[in-house]
XYZ file of C-alpha atoms in Angstrom:
393
model
C -13.215 -21.643 29.444
C -10.462 -23.510 27.630
C -10.650 -23.601 23.865
C -10.661 -26.945 22.037
C -7.173 -27.959 20.856
C -6.608 -29.281 17.343
C -3.588 -31.563 17.631
C -0.699 -31.008 15.266
C -1.077 -34.278 13.388
C -4.779 -33.630 12.775
C -4.043 -30.023 11.781
C -1.462 -31.146 9.215
C -3.870 -33.708 7.773
C -6.676 -31.141 7.444
C -4.346 -28.551 5.956
C -2.926 -30.958 3.357
C -6.405 -32.190 2.482
C -7.609 -28.613 1.904
C -4.593 -28.050 -0.347
C -5.308 -31.257 -2.310
C -2.073 -32.922 -1.213
C -3.556 -35.844 0.732
C -4.702 -38.031 -2.135
C -2.350 -39.722 -4.563
C -1.852 -37.474 -7.633
C -3.883 -39.590 -10.026
C -6.816 -38.932 -12.336
C -7.723 -36.698 -15.258
C -5.597 -33.559 -15.519
C -7.247 -31.422 -18.180
C -10.508 -29.784 -19.142
C -13.238 -29.520 -16.519
C -11.260 -31.623 -14.041
C -8.278 -29.254 -14.225
C -10.519 -26.210 -13.860
C -12.138 -27.817 -10.809
C -8.718 -28.449 -9.269
C -7.715 -24.790 -9.667
C -11.116 -23.683 -8.345
C -10.633 -25.783 -5.228
C -7.189 -24.262 -4.677
C -8.539 -20.758 -5.369
C -5.602 -19.607 -7.482
C -2.209 -20.801 -8.690
C 0.764 -18.449 -8.599
C 2.526 -17.800 -11.916
C 6.308 -17.526 -12.009
C 8.671 -17.243 -14.963
C 11.608 -19.282 -13.608
C 11.879 -22.597 -15.431
C 14.561 -24.511 -13.560
C 12.549 -27.669 -14.166
C 9.180 -26.222 -15.189
C 7.393 -22.999 -14.312
C 5.857 -22.770 -10.848
C 2.189 -22.965 -11.868
C 2.835 -26.125 -13.855
C 4.741 -27.652 -10.926
C 1.835 -26.876 -8.575
C -0.686 -28.596 -10.835
C 1.588 -31.535 -11.560
C 2.056 -32.176 -7.815
C -1.686 -32.850 -7.605
C -2.148 -34.613 -10.953
C 0.900 -36.555 -12.105
C -0.450 -36.808 -15.655
C -0.685 -33.018 -15.966
C 1.306 -31.345 -18.756
C 1.636 -27.592 -19.470
C -0.346 -27.916 -22.707
C -3.415 -28.853 -20.626
C -3.647 -25.351 -19.167
C -3.590 -23.394 -22.430
C -7.192 -24.085 -23.557
C -8.593 -22.902 -20.212
C -6.571 -19.681 -20.353
C -6.523 -18.810 -24.040
C -9.551 -20.468 -25.671
C -12.288 -20.980 -23.105
C -11.002 -18.132 -20.880
C -12.467 -19.942 -17.879
C -9.357 -18.720 -16.075
C -7.949 -15.208 -15.971
C -4.635 -13.809 -14.800
C -4.491 -11.294 -12.038
C -3.011 -10.392 -8.688
C -3.882 -11.811 -5.282
C -0.517 -11.312 -3.512
C 1.418 -12.240 -6.691
C 0.502 -12.742 -10.361
C -1.719 -15.836 -10.528
C -4.269 -17.726 -12.571
C -7.766 -17.497 -11.096
C -11.151 -19.009 -12.064
C -13.146 -16.482 -14.093
C -16.221 -17.210 -11.969
C -14.430 -15.318 -9.175
C -14.066 -12.196 -11.360
C -17.014 -10.227 -9.864
C -15.344 -10.251 -6.466
C -12.096 -9.016 -8.030
C -13.899 -5.759 -8.784
C -13.220 -4.817 -5.171
C -9.502 -5.189 -5.900
C -9.804 -3.188 -9.143
C -11.549 -0.379 -7.319
C -9.026 -0.268 -4.503
C -6.013 -0.555 -6.802
C -7.187 2.220 -9.123
C -6.401 5.071 -6.751
C -3.570 3.343 -4.896
C -1.598 2.614 -8.057
C -2.149 6.068 -9.533
C -0.769 7.591 -6.371
C 2.170 5.200 -6.036
C 3.147 5.079 -9.681
C 3.230 8.866 -9.999
C 6.293 8.644 -7.777
C 7.703 5.246 -8.722
C 7.391 5.301 -12.519
C 8.168 7.772 -15.265
C 5.919 10.779 -15.610
C 3.139 10.791 -18.164
C 1.541 7.357 -17.785
C -1.835 8.771 -16.724
C -2.157 10.679 -19.997
C -1.659 7.367 -21.858
C -4.363 5.351 -20.107
C -7.470 6.344 -22.088
C -5.768 6.500 -25.476
C -4.134 3.107 -24.945
C -7.436 1.499 -23.966
C -9.062 2.984 -27.073
C -6.230 1.761 -29.286
C -6.438 -1.836 -28.010
C -10.223 -1.747 -28.392
C -9.772 -0.767 -32.046
C -6.653 -2.736 -33.015
C -6.768 -5.822 -30.791
C -4.352 -7.413 -28.303
C -1.050 -5.690 -27.537
C 2.011 -6.489 -25.465
C 4.210 -3.892 -23.803
C 6.607 -4.238 -26.740
C 3.811 -3.153 -29.113
C 3.138 0.187 -27.423
C 5.123 3.259 -26.499
C 6.481 4.085 -29.935
C 8.772 7.081 -29.666
C 8.878 6.999 -25.874
C 12.209 6.982 -24.120
C 13.023 3.485 -22.945
C 15.191 2.666 -19.980
C 16.615 -0.622 -18.819
C 13.347 -2.500 -19.412
C 13.308 -3.681 -15.793
C 10.288 -3.418 -13.520
C 11.766 -0.258 -12.034
C 12.020 1.612 -15.340
C 8.877 1.175 -17.427
C 8.138 3.627 -20.203
C 4.808 5.491 -19.752
C 2.755 3.316 -22.107
C 3.915 0.107 -20.396
C 2.908 1.602 -17.054
C -0.487 2.534 -18.506
C -0.867 -0.984 -19.900
C -0.126 -2.555 -16.525
C -2.451 -0.078 -14.827
C -5.314 -1.007 -17.145
C -4.691 -4.688 -16.386
C -4.427 -4.201 -12.636
C -7.684 -2.206 -12.593
C -9.637 -4.702 -14.695
C -10.065 -2.779 -17.963
C -7.726 -5.176 -19.774
C -7.116 -8.880 -19.308
C -4.316 -11.171 -20.433
C -5.501 -12.588 -23.739
C -2.553 -14.928 -24.357
C 1.139 -15.381 -23.691
C 3.938 -15.875 -26.185
C 7.230 -17.050 -24.662
C 5.747 -15.887 -21.362
C 5.162 -12.363 -22.739
C 1.663 -11.085 -21.944
C -0.698 -9.818 -24.662
C -3.642 -7.807 -23.340
C -7.128 -7.224 -24.729
C -10.237 -5.413 -23.528
C -11.737 -7.515 -20.741
C -15.324 -7.451 -22.053
C -14.128 -8.863 -25.397
C -12.344 -11.807 -23.784
C -14.192 -13.052 -20.713
C -17.718 -14.479 -20.610
C -20.087 -11.577 -19.943
C -22.381 -13.793 -17.878
C -19.489 -14.480 -15.497
C -18.086 -10.978 -15.220
C -21.266 -8.847 -15.256
C -22.495 -9.288 -11.634
C -21.762 -6.274 -9.441
C -21.589 -7.444 -5.821
C -21.394 -4.689 -3.251
C -18.369 -4.332 -1.000
C -19.784 -6.355 1.899
C -20.891 -9.195 -0.379
C -17.348 -9.468 -1.728
C -15.786 -9.262 1.728
C -18.091 -12.083 2.892
C -17.341 -14.210 -0.154
C -13.571 -13.663 0.008
C -13.360 -14.420 3.727
C -15.555 -17.517 3.442
C -13.582 -18.782 0.437
C -10.268 -18.214 2.219
C -11.305 -20.094 5.370
C -12.724 -22.963 3.322
C -9.344 -23.386 1.592
C -7.249 -23.058 4.733
C -9.352 -25.138 7.115
C -8.372 -22.980 10.074
C -6.854 -19.507 10.224
C -6.714 -16.292 12.191
C -8.134 -13.085 10.738
C -4.757 -11.947 9.357
C -4.280 -15.228 7.487
C -7.802 -14.929 6.083
C -7.056 -11.399 4.842
C -3.705 -12.459 3.413
C -5.117 -15.393 1.431
C -6.463 -13.240 -1.408
C -4.821 -9.985 -0.277
C -7.976 -8.044 -1.165
C -9.921 -7.574 2.064
C -8.186 -5.528 4.737
C -7.061 -6.990 8.035
C -9.676 -4.862 9.793
C -12.438 -6.208 7.520
C -11.312 -9.794 8.113
C -11.168 -9.235 11.873
C -14.708 -7.844 11.881
C -15.930 -10.705 9.690
C -14.455 -13.318 12.027
C -16.143 -11.667 15.001
C -19.595 -11.612 13.418
C -20.203 -14.843 11.495
C -20.354 -17.379 14.310
C -17.072 -19.224 13.788
C -15.585 -21.720 16.211
C -12.483 -20.444 17.997
C -9.844 -23.121 18.596
C -6.203 -23.581 19.533
C -4.022 -25.231 16.882
C -1.038 -27.184 18.157
C 2.188 -26.271 16.370
C 4.903 -28.826 15.715
C 6.856 -27.555 18.737
C 3.868 -28.055 21.045
C 2.947 -24.383 21.313
C -0.666 -23.319 20.726
C -1.925 -20.720 18.272
C -5.481 -19.382 18.186
C -7.489 -19.740 14.998
C -11.026 -19.701 13.665
C -12.650 -22.703 11.981
C -16.041 -24.056 10.966
C -18.137 -25.954 13.463
C -17.320 -29.645 13.186
C -13.610 -29.311 12.544
C -12.778 -31.099 15.814
C -14.746 -34.142 14.610
C -13.362 -33.997 11.071
C -11.583 -37.128 9.859
C -9.548 -36.114 6.812
C -7.992 -38.869 4.699
C -4.561 -40.066 5.723
C -2.044 -38.362 3.409
C -0.550 -40.644 0.795
C 2.917 -41.979 1.583
C 4.059 -41.097 -1.919
C 7.040 -38.736 -2.028
C 6.412 -35.636 -4.139
C 8.602 -32.743 -5.157
C 6.809 -29.406 -4.724
C 7.261 -25.969 -6.208
C 8.710 -23.343 -3.846
C 5.519 -21.406 -4.681
C 3.098 -24.218 -3.829
C -0.042 -22.856 -2.117
C 0.683 -25.045 0.918
C 4.056 -23.304 1.328
C 3.201 -19.738 0.304
C 2.956 -18.670 3.942
C 6.462 -19.721 5.018
C 5.814 -19.001 8.695
C 2.687 -21.150 8.764
C 4.549 -24.023 7.098
C 7.228 -23.705 9.749
C 4.702 -23.727 12.597
C 2.749 -26.705 11.252
C 5.518 -28.819 9.763
C 8.731 -27.548 11.341
C 10.042 -26.807 7.846
C 12.092 -23.629 7.492
C 12.226 -22.593 3.835
C 13.455 -19.416 2.192
C 14.050 -19.134 -1.531
C 17.633 -18.067 -2.253
C 17.327 -16.611 -5.760
C 18.419 -13.182 -4.579
C 21.050 -14.438 -2.128
C 24.658 -14.187 -3.410
C 25.881 -17.664 -4.348
C 28.585 -17.732 -1.682
C 26.012 -17.019 1.034
C 23.382 -19.581 -0.005
C 22.624 -22.299 2.506
C 21.212 -24.654 -0.123
C 20.946 -23.358 -3.696
C 19.450 -20.945 -6.220
C 16.062 -22.666 -6.563
C 15.678 -25.655 -4.265
C 12.519 -27.784 -4.280
C 10.787 -28.980 -1.073
C 9.892 -32.665 -0.777
C 6.650 -33.894 0.806
C 6.144 -37.461 2.046
C 2.949 -38.321 3.867
C 2.256 -35.450 6.250
C 5.898 -34.381 6.568
C 8.172 -32.105 4.599
C 11.181 -34.405 4.599
C 13.838 -32.462 2.707
C 14.794 -30.399 -0.299
C 16.479 -31.091 -3.592
C 18.403 -29.032 -6.132
C 17.862 -30.021 -9.747
C 17.635 -28.533 -13.197
C 16.295 -29.722 -16.542
C 19.074 -29.313 -19.109
C 16.936 -29.747 -22.188
C 19.742 -29.310 -24.711
C 21.486 -32.262 -23.068
C 18.229 -34.199 -22.523
C 18.894 -34.645 -18.797
C 17.480 -33.797 -15.392
C 20.607 -32.883 -13.444
C 20.368 -33.440 -9.672
C 23.120 -31.605 -7.812
C 21.960 -31.267 -4.205
C 19.923 -33.208 -1.639
C 19.272 -32.324 1.995
C 17.130 -34.419 4.345
C 15.475 -32.703 7.281
C 16.817 -33.385 10.745
C 15.600 -36.757 11.961
C 14.688 -38.039 8.473
C 16.679 -41.138 7.509
C 17.602 -41.950 3.944
C 16.205 -45.484 4.133
C 16.269 -47.745 1.045
C 12.480 -47.413 0.743
C 12.633 -43.603 0.889
C 15.438 -43.485 -1.673
C 13.413 -45.743 -3.978
C 10.491 -43.329 -3.687
C 12.726 -40.396 -4.528
C 14.254 -42.138 -7.534
C 10.748 -42.915 -8.796
C 9.708 -39.281 -8.348
C 12.804 -38.084 -10.213
C 11.995 -40.399 -13.120
C 8.469 -38.963 -13.233
C 9.840 -35.422 -12.957
C 12.168 -36.036 -15.909
C 9.241 -37.135 -18.068
C 7.297 -34.064 -16.961
C 10.231 -31.825 -17.928
C 10.514 -33.530 -21.319
C 13.949 -35.084 -20.804
C 14.845 -38.740 -20.935
C 17.623 -39.228 -18.374
C 18.205 -38.414 -14.725
C 21.820 -37.667 -13.805
C 22.559 -37.629 -10.059
C 25.740 -36.331 -8.472
C 27.409 -39.474 -7.048
C 28.142 -37.667 -3.769
C 24.404 -37.607 -2.982
C 24.182 -41.337 -2.329
C 21.255 -41.902 -4.667
């Protein structure tokens, strides 16, 4: 029996709606409304590069144009209704999800001990208990505050001193949490002293967490195969996700890719009758780490948009640029733009623009882009947009 086919246009609309990119980016962008936005997304990836603004701020701003970085700080550092941890990359996550992160803590505890014995300097395991006791007694510490007298290497991720490794281990296994950041440097404190005990006390068993994580992933993706469900949080195994998909009564469908090919996926009953809102025609500049683009292959299948970040590509070999931003208009990824906020000069400097094949630089589209660049300049805290004349803007 043939499976129902979700057409590409409908699939894109559902996917963008689940990722909160269908509606115009209006409304309140702080407090409970901001926490609700992050909860609906599930997590927001944190990245230190600040070409215009850091990735997590760009993600939130794409969905709420009035958002400013200062709006996030109370949720992270005062209310602690968000915590920082690791799905597939360092991210901010609603604290109400913390009980299900205990499965990650448990699994990471042995894995990291085994891996880091080989990858890091010797001696970190002997530092774990004494470092936890010290932070409990003295309060929050950064990696720069610990490891007195220990031999220090380059300071890179590949050459941590033993106390820094122990500090990261305690964070990755849930004993410590990020209490605050100063100039993006993490300060850690004992988790039970920071996060609401009522939120972090529940102890779900393994199957409860697997069920919750798989359900939450599918709800945020709309449709997915078992590997994509496992990869969403990167906590449950592919085997666990495959078993879950086989046993919870999901609808199996075929999703039409942009090239007309079909790809099997699971979805909730009713998805074929779903009528998601038509995506806004507003043009928005997205972070390279936007949740809708995190799975590059899925973005390519659904939207025909091939994107690879070129930070680690030698300049002479880059196709586009160091840190190029995708552009979304309606239900299409229409191009990419290279820009940087030069705060000392009070300008947003636009140096590259590439439209996707078949996308015309019409006067209306260029007006939309100029409007978005003006908004982006205000977001970055600069007053003027400077555009390379060769770009035709």
